[in-house]
């Protein structure tokens, strides 16, 4: 290689080096200028909200007070997450401890407090990472606990039975049917024997309403039957266990007789109470042109409550009078059962289209409960007299939650089921079974908001309990329910 060639090669290498340095410089310059886009540095990544991973439904059994749901979410930026209750129609019913949800007060399936009273509670939970939030709509279903109630069918095949009546001195009971037949029924074996058939009219509200033995039935064999006669009259007649030809029969003796206004019908209830007295309650003349002529009339038998006792001196007057009949309340529409509570009577009275009620009656007060001017506490007709007495309990006529189409009087429970102890247990012919504290009757008016709806607890093992007609109890406190469909049920502890 000549000196000229060597010098040429050196120049070429110097030129390549300069070109490389120039390219690197240009690249560094572009980077410093943000790639030539005019920016002043790296663009930050936007915060992303949390995402829930927990489910949108939960279930909890009534009376459970602990936490039952754990909220869970992830954050794509790994930020810390906090949870809160942010809405929902039932938000006030809940407490959120960190990520764990519980009811503020243990839920009661029989007395729901959700906004539409169907035991499905709606609440919203929000997850936050401090900058962004996400909301979850949670549905919480409260399920039933039967709370020791077991309902067993012990009788069937009756035709519209209307009662289950204990008999002094006998383990059997009377079961009357609206059509006029009365049976002796053995609750243990389920056997039934025809006792008596009464000739009745079932037009309108008529028929055989009740049978009640006298307190001394074991000795005297006497009882009273309340029924609508074939001529339409409402009659409370005395019967005798050993009547004509030694068979049970009605006598010619009557306790009450009420001729029926044209186009009207009536019914009532009769019961031997624990105080040894017989109480007979009559309905108003349902369908009469002017019902005020009945329940508000001092001379009418309709719409009244009577106490019946044996006359200790039946021959004191011009003609024998074997029973003393004393009116103790008026202003009734459609009585459907009585029971004693601490010396006073609880009487269920069925409303027409506004309110059903339970009246607490002092047998010495002569109270007027207002029909046809009032149903419960609601005025339904103007011109009411002064001094009307409001009920101890009322609920609305209707088919919605806590409503009903016809109250059926009950008993104060004294049996072995703890969840019913001290409760006034009653029913509605719509199929509902209700319970409320008997001790609170007579204080502040009890309404649907505090009456437990225990129909689910009383679902029977066999048969259907769809139209209760009577609730009763035996000497041990065991509760029995009669259904219009022909079944009789016993309520046991379980």
Coordinates of C-alpha atoms in Angstrom, one line a residue:
X1 CA 0.0 0.0 0.0
X2 CA 1.3 3.5 -0.9
X3 CA 1.3 6.4 1.5
X4 CA -1.5 7.9 -0.6
X5 CA -3.6 4.8 -0.2
X6 CA -3.1 4.8 3.6
X7 CA -4.0 8.4 3.9
X8 CA -7.3 7.7 1.9
X9 CA -8.3 4.9 4.2
X10 CA -7.8 7.1 7.3
X11 CA -10.0 9.8 5.9
X12 CA -12.8 7.4 5.2
X13 CA -12.8 6.1 8.8
X14 CA -12.9 9.7 10.2
X15 CA -15.9 10.5 8.0
X16 CA -17.8 7.4 9.3
X17 CA -17.1 8.3 12.9
X18 CA -18.4 11.8 12.4
X19 CA -21.6 10.5 10.8
X20 CA -22.2 8.1 13.8
X21 CA -21.7 10.8 16.3
X22 CA -24.1 13.0 14.5
X23 CA -26.8 10.3 14.5
X24 CA -26.5 9.7 18.2
X25 CA -26.7 13.3 18.9
X26 CA -29.9 13.7 16.9
X27 CA -31.5 10.8 18.6
X28 CA -30.6 12.2 22.1
X29 CA -32.0 15.5 21.1
X30 CA -35.3 14.0 20.0
X31 CA -35.6 12.1 23.2
X32 CA -35.0 15.2 25.2
X33 CA -37.9 16.9 23.3
X34 CA -40.3 14.1 24.1
X35 CA -40.1 12.4 20.8
X36 CA -40.7 15.6 18.9
X37 CA -44.4 15.9 20.2
X38 CA -43.8 18.9 22.4
X39 CA -44.4 17.0 25.8
X40 CA -42.6 17.8 29.0
X41 CA -42.1 14.2 30.3
X42 CA -43.7 10.7 30.6
X43 CA -47.6 10.6 30.6
X44 CA -49.0 9.2 34.0
X45 CA -51.3 6.1 33.8
X46 CA -55.0 6.9 34.9
X47 CA -56.3 5.3 38.2
X48 CA -58.6 2.4 37.6
X49 CA -61.6 1.7 39.9
X50 CA -61.9 -1.5 42.1
X51 CA -63.9 -4.4 40.8
X52 CA -66.2 -6.5 43.0
X53 CA -65.6 -10.2 43.1
X54 CA -68.2 -11.1 45.8
X55 CA -71.6 -12.3 44.8
X56 CA -74.7 -10.2 44.5
X57 CA -77.1 -12.3 46.5
X58 CA -77.1 -13.6 50.1
X59 CA -79.4 -15.6 52.3
X60 CA -79.8 -15.6 56.1
X61 CA -82.1 -17.5 58.4
X62 CA -84.3 -15.3 60.6
X63 CA -83.1 -14.4 64.2
X64 CA -79.4 -14.6 63.1
X65 CA -77.6 -11.6 64.5
X66 CA -74.0 -12.2 63.2
X67 CA -72.3 -11.2 59.9
X68 CA -73.5 -13.2 56.9
X69 CA -71.8 -11.6 53.9
X70 CA -68.2 -10.5 53.2
X71 CA -67.7 -7.9 50.5
X72 CA -64.7 -8.5 48.3
X73 CA -63.1 -6.5 45.5
X74 CA -59.8 -6.2 43.7
X75 CA -58.0 -3.1 42.6
X76 CA -56.0 -3.2 39.4
X77 CA -53.5 -0.6 40.7
X78 CA -53.1 -2.5 44.0
X79 CA -54.5 0.4 46.0
X80 CA -56.1 -0.3 49.4
X81 CA -59.9 -0.7 49.3
X82 CA -62.5 0.4 51.8
X83 CA -66.2 -0.5 51.9
X84 CA -69.4 1.4 52.8
X85 CA -73.2 1.1 52.6
X86 CA -74.2 3.7 50.0
X87 CA -77.8 3.1 49.2
X88 CA -80.6 0.6 48.6
X89 CA -84.2 0.8 49.8
X90 CA -83.4 -1.2 52.9
X91 CA -80.0 0.3 53.7
X92 CA -81.0 1.4 57.2
X93 CA -81.5 -2.2 58.2
X94 CA -77.8 -3.1 57.9
X95 CA -74.4 -2.4 59.5
X96 CA -71.1 -2.9 57.7
X97 CA -68.2 -3.7 59.9
X98 CA -65.2 -3.3 57.6
X99 CA -66.0 -5.7 54.9
X100 CA -68.6 -7.8 56.8
X101 CA -72.3 -7.2 56.6
X102 CA -74.9 -7.9 59.3
X103 CA -78.4 -6.8 60.2
X104 CA -78.7 -3.9 62.6
X105 CA -81.4 -6.0 64.4
X106 CA -81.8 -9.7 63.9
X107 CA -84.3 -10.2 61.1
X108 CA -87.8 -11.7 61.8
X109 CA -89.2 -13.6 58.9
X110 CA -92.7 -13.4 60.5
X111 CA -92.5 -9.6 60.7
X112 CA -90.4 -8.4 57.8
X113 CA -89.1 -4.8 57.8
X114 CA -87.9 -4.5 54.2
X115 CA -89.6 -1.8 52.1
X116 CA -92.1 -4.1 50.4
X117 CA -92.4 -6.7 53.2
X118 CA -91.4 -9.7 51.1
X119 CA -88.3 -10.7 53.1
X120 CA -86.0 -9.7 50.3
X121 CA -83.8 -6.7 51.5
X122 CA -82.0 -4.5 49.0
X123 CA -78.7 -2.7 49.9
X124 CA -75.9 -1.1 48.0
X125 CA -72.2 -1.6 49.0
X126 CA -69.5 0.7 47.6
X127 CA -65.9 -0.2 47.2
X128 CA -63.4 2.8 47.1
X129 CA -59.6 2.9 46.5
X130 CA -59.5 6.6 47.6
X131 CA -59.9 7.9 44.1
X132 CA -62.5 5.8 42.3
X133 CA -65.5 3.8 43.4
X134 CA -67.6 0.8 42.3
X135 CA -71.1 -0.1 43.6
X136 CA -72.7 -3.5 44.1
X137 CA -76.4 -4.1 44.4
X138 CA -77.0 -6.8 47.0
X139 CA -80.2 -8.8 47.5
X140 CA -80.5 -10.4 50.9
X141 CA -83.2 -13.0 51.4
X142 CA -84.4 -13.9 54.9
X143 CA -85.5 -17.5 55.2
X144 CA -88.0 -18.9 57.8
X145 CA -87.2 -20.8 60.9
X146 CA -90.3 -22.7 62.2
X147 CA -89.2 -21.9 65.8
X148 CA -90.4 -25.2 67.3
X149 CA -93.8 -25.3 65.6
X150 CA -95.0 -28.7 64.1
X151 CA -98.5 -28.9 62.7
X152 CA -100.0 -32.4 62.2
X153 CA -103.3 -33.3 60.7
X154 CA -105.4 -35.4 63.1
X155 CA -108.8 -35.4 61.5
X156 CA -110.3 -35.1 58.0
X157 CA -113.5 -35.7 56.1
X158 CA -115.6 -33.0 57.9
X159 CA -118.0 -30.8 55.8
X160 CA -117.2 -27.1 56.6
X161 CA -116.4 -27.7 60.3
X162 CA -116.7 -24.5 62.4
X163 CA -115.4 -25.5 65.9
X164 CA -113.3 -27.7 68.1
X165 CA -115.0 -27.7 71.5
X166 CA -113.7 -29.2 74.7
X167 CA -116.2 -31.2 76.7
X168 CA -116.1 -31.2 80.5
X169 CA -115.4 -34.7 81.8
X170 CA -114.6 -36.2 78.4
X171 CA -111.4 -36.6 76.3
X172 CA -113.4 -36.2 73.2
X173 CA -114.5 -32.9 71.7
X174 CA -117.4 -31.5 69.8
X175 CA -116.8 -30.7 66.1
X176 CA -119.9 -28.9 64.7
X177 CA -120.4 -28.4 60.9
X178 CA -122.1 -25.4 59.4
X179 CA -124.7 -27.7 57.7
X180 CA -126.0 -28.8 61.1
X181 CA -124.2 -32.0 62.0
X182 CA -122.3 -32.2 65.3
X183 CA -119.7 -35.0 65.9
X184 CA -117.9 -36.4 68.9
X185 CA -114.2 -36.5 67.8
X186 CA -111.3 -38.3 69.5
X187 CA -108.1 -36.2 68.9
X188 CA -105.9 -39.2 69.8
X189 CA -107.4 -41.8 67.5
X190 CA -109.0 -39.6 64.9
X191 CA -112.4 -41.4 65.2
X192 CA -115.6 -39.5 65.0
X193 CA -119.2 -40.3 65.9
X194 CA -122.4 -38.5 65.0
X195 CA -123.8 -36.8 68.1
X196 CA -126.6 -34.7 66.9
X197 CA -128.0 -33.1 63.7
X198 CA -129.7 -29.7 63.9
X199 CA -132.1 -28.5 61.3
X200 CA -130.6 -25.3 60.1
X201 CA -130.7 -22.7 57.2
X202 CA -127.4 -22.0 55.6
X203 CA -128.7 -19.0 53.6
X204 CA -126.4 -16.0 53.6
X205 CA -124.2 -16.2 56.8
X206 CA -126.6 -18.7 58.4
X207 CA -126.1 -22.3 59.6
X208 CA -124.9 -24.0 62.7
X209 CA -122.6 -21.4 64.3
X210 CA -121.5 -23.1 67.6
X211 CA -122.1 -25.6 70.3
X212 CA -121.1 -24.9 73.9
X213 CA -121.4 -27.4 76.8
X214 CA -122.5 -26.0 80.2
X215 CA -119.9 -26.1 82.9
X216 CA -121.7 -29.0 84.6
X217 CA -122.1 -31.0 81.4
X218 CA -120.6 -34.1 82.9
X219 CA -123.5 -34.2 85.4
X220 CA -126.3 -32.3 83.6
X221 CA -125.6 -33.3 80.0
X222 CA -126.8 -29.8 78.9
X223 CA -125.3 -27.7 76.2
X224 CA -126.3 -24.7 74.1
X225 CA -126.4 -24.6 70.3
X226 CA -126.4 -21.3 68.3
X227 CA -127.9 -21.7 64.9
X228 CA -130.0 -20.2 62.2
X229 CA -133.4 -22.0 62.1
X230 CA -135.2 -22.9 58.9
X231 CA -137.4 -19.8 59.3
X232 CA -134.3 -17.6 59.4
X233 CA -134.4 -16.8 63.1
X234 CA -131.1 -16.8 65.1
X235 CA -131.6 -19.1 68.0
X236 CA -129.5 -20.2 71.0
X237 CA -131.3 -23.3 72.2
X238 CA -130.6 -25.7 75.1
X239 CA -129.8 -29.3 74.3
X240 CA -129.7 -32.4 76.4
X241 CA -127.3 -35.3 76.1
X242 CA -130.0 -37.8 77.1
X243 CA -133.0 -36.4 75.3
X244 CA -135.8 -38.2 73.4
X245 CA -135.2 -41.9 73.3
X246 CA -132.0 -41.4 75.2
X247 CA -130.2 -39.7 72.3
X248 CA -128.9 -36.1 72.3
X249 CA -131.6 -33.6 71.3
X250 CA -132.6 -30.0 71.5
X251 CA -135.2 -29.1 74.1
X252 CA -137.9 -26.5 73.7
X253 CA -135.9 -24.2 76.0
X254 CA -134.1 -21.2 74.4
X255 CA -131.6 -18.8 75.7
X256 CA -131.9 -16.2 72.9
X257 CA -134.2 -15.9 69.9
X258 CA -133.9 -13.2 67.2
X259 CA -136.3 -12.9 64.3
X260 CA -134.5 -12.1 61.1
X261 CA -135.2 -9.0 59.1
X262 CA -136.2 -9.6 55.5
X263 CA -133.2 -10.2 53.2
X264 CA -130.8 -10.5 56.2
X265 CA -128.9 -13.3 57.9
X266 CA -126.8 -13.6 61.0
X267 CA -124.3 -15.8 62.8
X268 CA -122.3 -15.7 66.0
X269 CA -120.2 -17.6 68.4
X270 CA -120.8 -19.4 71.8
X271 CA -118.1 -20.6 74.2
X272 CA -117.8 -22.0 77.7
X273 CA -115.0 -19.9 79.2
X274 CA -112.6 -20.9 81.9
X275 CA -114.6 -18.8 84.4
X276 CA -117.5 -21.3 84.1
X277 CA -119.7 -18.8 82.2
X278 CA -121.2 -19.3 78.8
X279 CA -120.6 -16.4 76.4
X280 CA -122.7 -15.9 73.3
X281 CA -121.9 -13.2 70.8
X282 CA -124.3 -12.5 67.9
X283 CA -123.6 -10.8 64.6
X284 CA -125.5 -7.9 63.3
X285 CA -128.3 -8.6 60.8
X286 CA -126.0 -8.8 57.8
X287 CA -127.7 -7.5 54.7
X288 CA -130.4 -5.6 56.7
X289 CA -131.5 -2.3 55.2
X290 CA -130.5 -0.4 58.3
X291 CA -127.9 -2.3 60.5
X292 CA -128.1 0.4 63.1
X293 CA -131.4 -1.0 64.2
X294 CA -129.5 -4.1 65.3
X295 CA -126.2 -3.7 67.0
X296 CA -127.0 -0.2 68.3
X297 CA -130.6 -1.0 69.5
X298 CA -131.1 -1.7 73.1
X299 CA -134.0 -4.0 72.3
X300 CA -132.4 -6.1 69.5
X301 CA -130.5 -9.3 70.1
X302 CA -128.2 -8.6 67.1
X303 CA -124.6 -7.3 67.4
X304 CA -124.3 -8.1 71.2
X305 CA -122.3 -10.1 73.6
X306 CA -124.1 -12.0 76.4
X307 CA -123.0 -13.8 79.5
X308 CA -125.2 -16.8 80.3
X309 CA -125.4 -18.5 83.8
X310 CA -127.7 -20.9 85.5
X311 CA -130.4 -19.2 87.5
X312 CA -129.9 -20.3 91.2
X313 CA -133.7 -19.7 91.8
X314 CA -135.4 -20.6 88.5
X315 CA -138.9 -20.6 90.0
X316 CA -138.8 -17.2 91.6
X317 CA -140.9 -15.6 88.9
X318 CA -144.3 -16.2 87.4
X319 CA -142.8 -18.7 85.0
X320 CA -139.6 -20.8 85.3
X321 CA -136.4 -19.1 84.1
X322 CA -133.5 -21.5 84.1
X323 CA -130.9 -19.2 82.8
X324 CA -129.8 -15.6 83.5
X325 CA -128.8 -13.8 80.4
X326 CA -126.9 -10.5 80.8
X327 CA -125.8 -8.2 78.0
X328 CA -122.2 -7.1 78.4
X329 CA -121.3 -5.4 75.1
X330 CA -122.8 -4.0 72.0
X331 CA -121.8 -2.5 68.7
X332 CA -120.5 -5.8 67.2
X333 CA -120.6 -6.7 63.5
X334 CA -119.5 -10.3 63.0
X335 CA -118.0 -11.9 66.1
X336 CA -115.8 -14.9 65.3
X337 CA -114.4 -16.2 68.6
X338 CA -113.8 -15.3 72.2
X339 CA -111.3 -16.2 74.9
X340 CA -110.5 -15.0 78.4
X341 CA -107.5 -12.9 79.3
X342 CA -107.0 -12.0 83.0
X343 CA -110.7 -11.8 83.7
X344 CA -111.5 -9.9 80.5
X345 CA -112.7 -11.2 77.2
X346 CA -110.9 -11.0 73.9
X347 CA -113.5 -11.0 71.1
X348 CA -112.6 -11.1 67.4
X349 CA -114.9 -9.0 65.3
X350 CA -114.8 -9.3 61.5
X351 CA -115.0 -6.0 59.5
X352 CA -117.0 -5.4 56.3
X353 CA -114.4 -3.6 54.1
X354 CA -112.1 -1.5 56.3
X355 CA -110.8 -3.1 59.5
X356 CA -110.9 -6.4 61.4
X357 CA -110.5 -6.0 65.2
X358 CA -110.0 -7.7 68.5
X359 CA -111.9 -6.1 71.4
X360 CA -110.8 -6.3 75.0
X361 CA -114.0 -6.4 77.0
X362 CA -114.6 -5.8 80.7
X363 CA -117.7 -7.9 81.5
X364 CA -119.0 -5.3 83.9
X365 CA -118.6 -2.2 81.7
X366 CA -121.3 -2.5 79.1
X367 CA -119.0 -1.2 76.3
X368 CA -120.2 -0.2 72.9
X369 CA -117.6 -1.0 70.1
X370 CA -119.1 1.1 67.5
X371 CA -120.5 -0.8 64.6
X372 CA -122.0 0.3 62.2
X373 CA -120.4 3.7 62.8
X374 CA -116.9 2.4 63.2
X375 CA -114.7 -0.6 62.0
X376 CA -111.8 -0.7 64.3
X377 CA -110.6 2.9 64.8
X378 CA -112.0 4.0 61.4
X379 CA -115.3 5.9 61.1
X380 CA -117.4 4.4 58.3
X381 CA -120.7 6.1 59.1
X382 CA -121.6 9.5 60.5
X383 CA -123.9 10.1 63.5
X384 CA -122.1 7.9 66.1
X385 CA -123.2 8.1 69.7
X386 CA -120.7 9.2 72.3
X387 CA -118.6 6.8 74.4
X388 CA -117.6 4.3 71.7
X389 CA -114.7 2.0 72.7
X390 CA -111.8 1.4 70.3
X391 CA -110.3 -2.1 69.9
X392 CA -107.1 -3.4 71.3
X393 CA -106.0 -4.7 67.9
X394 CA -106.9 -4.0 64.3
X395 CA -105.6 -4.8 60.8
X396 CA -106.8 -3.8 57.4
X397 CA -109.3 -5.6 55.2
X398 CA -107.5 -6.7 52.0
X399 CA -105.2 -9.2 50.4
X400 CA -101.8 -7.4 50.9
X401 CA -99.1 -8.1 53.6
X402 CA -100.6 -8.1 57.1
X403 CA -104.2 -7.8 55.7
X404 CA -107.0 -10.3 55.7
X405 CA -110.6 -11.0 54.5
X406 CA -112.1 -12.2 57.8
X407 CA -110.6 -12.5 61.3
X408 CA -110.9 -15.8 63.2
X409 CA -110.7 -15.5 67.0
X410 CA -107.9 -17.4 68.8
X411 CA -106.5 -18.2 72.2
X412 CA -103.7 -17.1 74.5
X413 CA -101.1 -19.8 74.1
X414 CA -100.1 -21.7 77.3
X415 CA -98.5 -24.8 75.7
X416 CA -95.0 -26.1 75.3
X417 CA -93.8 -24.1 72.3
X418 CA -91.5 -21.3 73.5
X419 CA -91.9 -19.1 70.5
X420 CA -95.7 -19.0 71.1
X421 CA -95.7 -18.7 74.9
X422 CA -97.9 -15.8 76.0
X423 CA -98.9 -15.0 72.5
X424 CA -102.5 -14.4 71.4
X425 CA -102.7 -16.7 68.4
X426 CA -105.5 -16.0 65.9
X427 CA -106.2 -16.5 62.2
X428 CA -107.8 -15.1 59.1
X429 CA -110.0 -17.0 56.7
X430 CA -107.6 -16.0 53.9
X431 CA -105.2 -18.7 55.5
X432 CA -103.1 -16.4 57.6
X433 CA -102.0 -17.3 61.1
X434 CA -101.2 -14.3 63.3
X435 CA -99.6 -13.9 66.7
X436 CA -99.0 -11.0 69.0
X437 CA -98.1 -10.5 72.7
X438 CA -101.2 -11.0 74.8
X439 CA -99.6 -8.8 77.5
X440 CA -99.6 -5.8 75.2
X441 CA -103.3 -6.1 74.4
X442 CA -105.1 -3.2 76.1
X443 CA -102.1 -0.8 75.9
X444 CA -101.2 1.0 72.7
X445 CA -103.3 0.0 69.8
X446 CA -101.7 -3.1 68.1
X447 CA -101.6 -2.9 64.3
X448 CA -100.1 -5.0 61.5
X449 CA -96.7 -3.4 62.0
X450 CA -96.3 -5.5 65.2
X451 CA -98.4 -8.6 64.4
X452 CA -96.3 -11.6 63.4
X453 CA -97.4 -13.5 60.3
X454 CA -96.7 -17.1 61.1
X455 CA -98.4 -18.9 58.2
X456 CA -95.1 -20.5 57.1
X457 CA -94.5 -21.8 60.6
X458 CA -97.9 -23.5 60.6
X459 CA -97.6 -25.3 57.3
X460 CA -99.1 -28.8 58.0
X461 CA -97.5 -32.2 57.4
X462 CA -100.5 -33.3 55.4
X463 CA -103.5 -31.5 54.0
X464 CA -103.9 -27.8 53.5
X465 CA -104.6 -25.0 56.0
X466 CA -106.2 -22.6 53.6
X467 CA -109.3 -21.3 55.4
X468 CA -109.2 -21.5 59.2
X469 CA -112.6 -21.4 60.9
X470 CA -111.7 -21.9 64.5
X471 CA -108.7 -22.0 66.9
X472 CA -108.9 -23.8 70.2
X473 CA -106.8 -25.3 73.0
X474 CA -107.3 -28.2 75.4
X475 CA -106.6 -28.3 79.1
X476 CA -102.9 -28.9 78.5
X477 CA -102.6 -25.8 76.4
X478 CA -102.2 -27.7 73.1
X479 CA -103.5 -25.7 70.2
X480 CA -105.9 -27.0 67.5
X481 CA -106.9 -25.4 64.2
X482 CA -110.0 -26.2 62.2
X483 CA -110.1 -25.6 58.5
X484 CA -113.2 -25.1 56.3
X485 CA -111.8 -27.8 53.9
X486 CA -112.6 -30.5 56.4
X487 CA -109.3 -31.0 58.2
X488 CA -108.4 -30.6 61.9
X489 CA -104.8 -29.9 62.9
X490 CA -102.9 -30.2 66.2
X491 CA -99.9 -27.9 66.9
X492 CA -97.1 -29.7 68.6
X493 CA -93.6 -28.7 69.9
X494 CA -90.8 -29.9 67.7

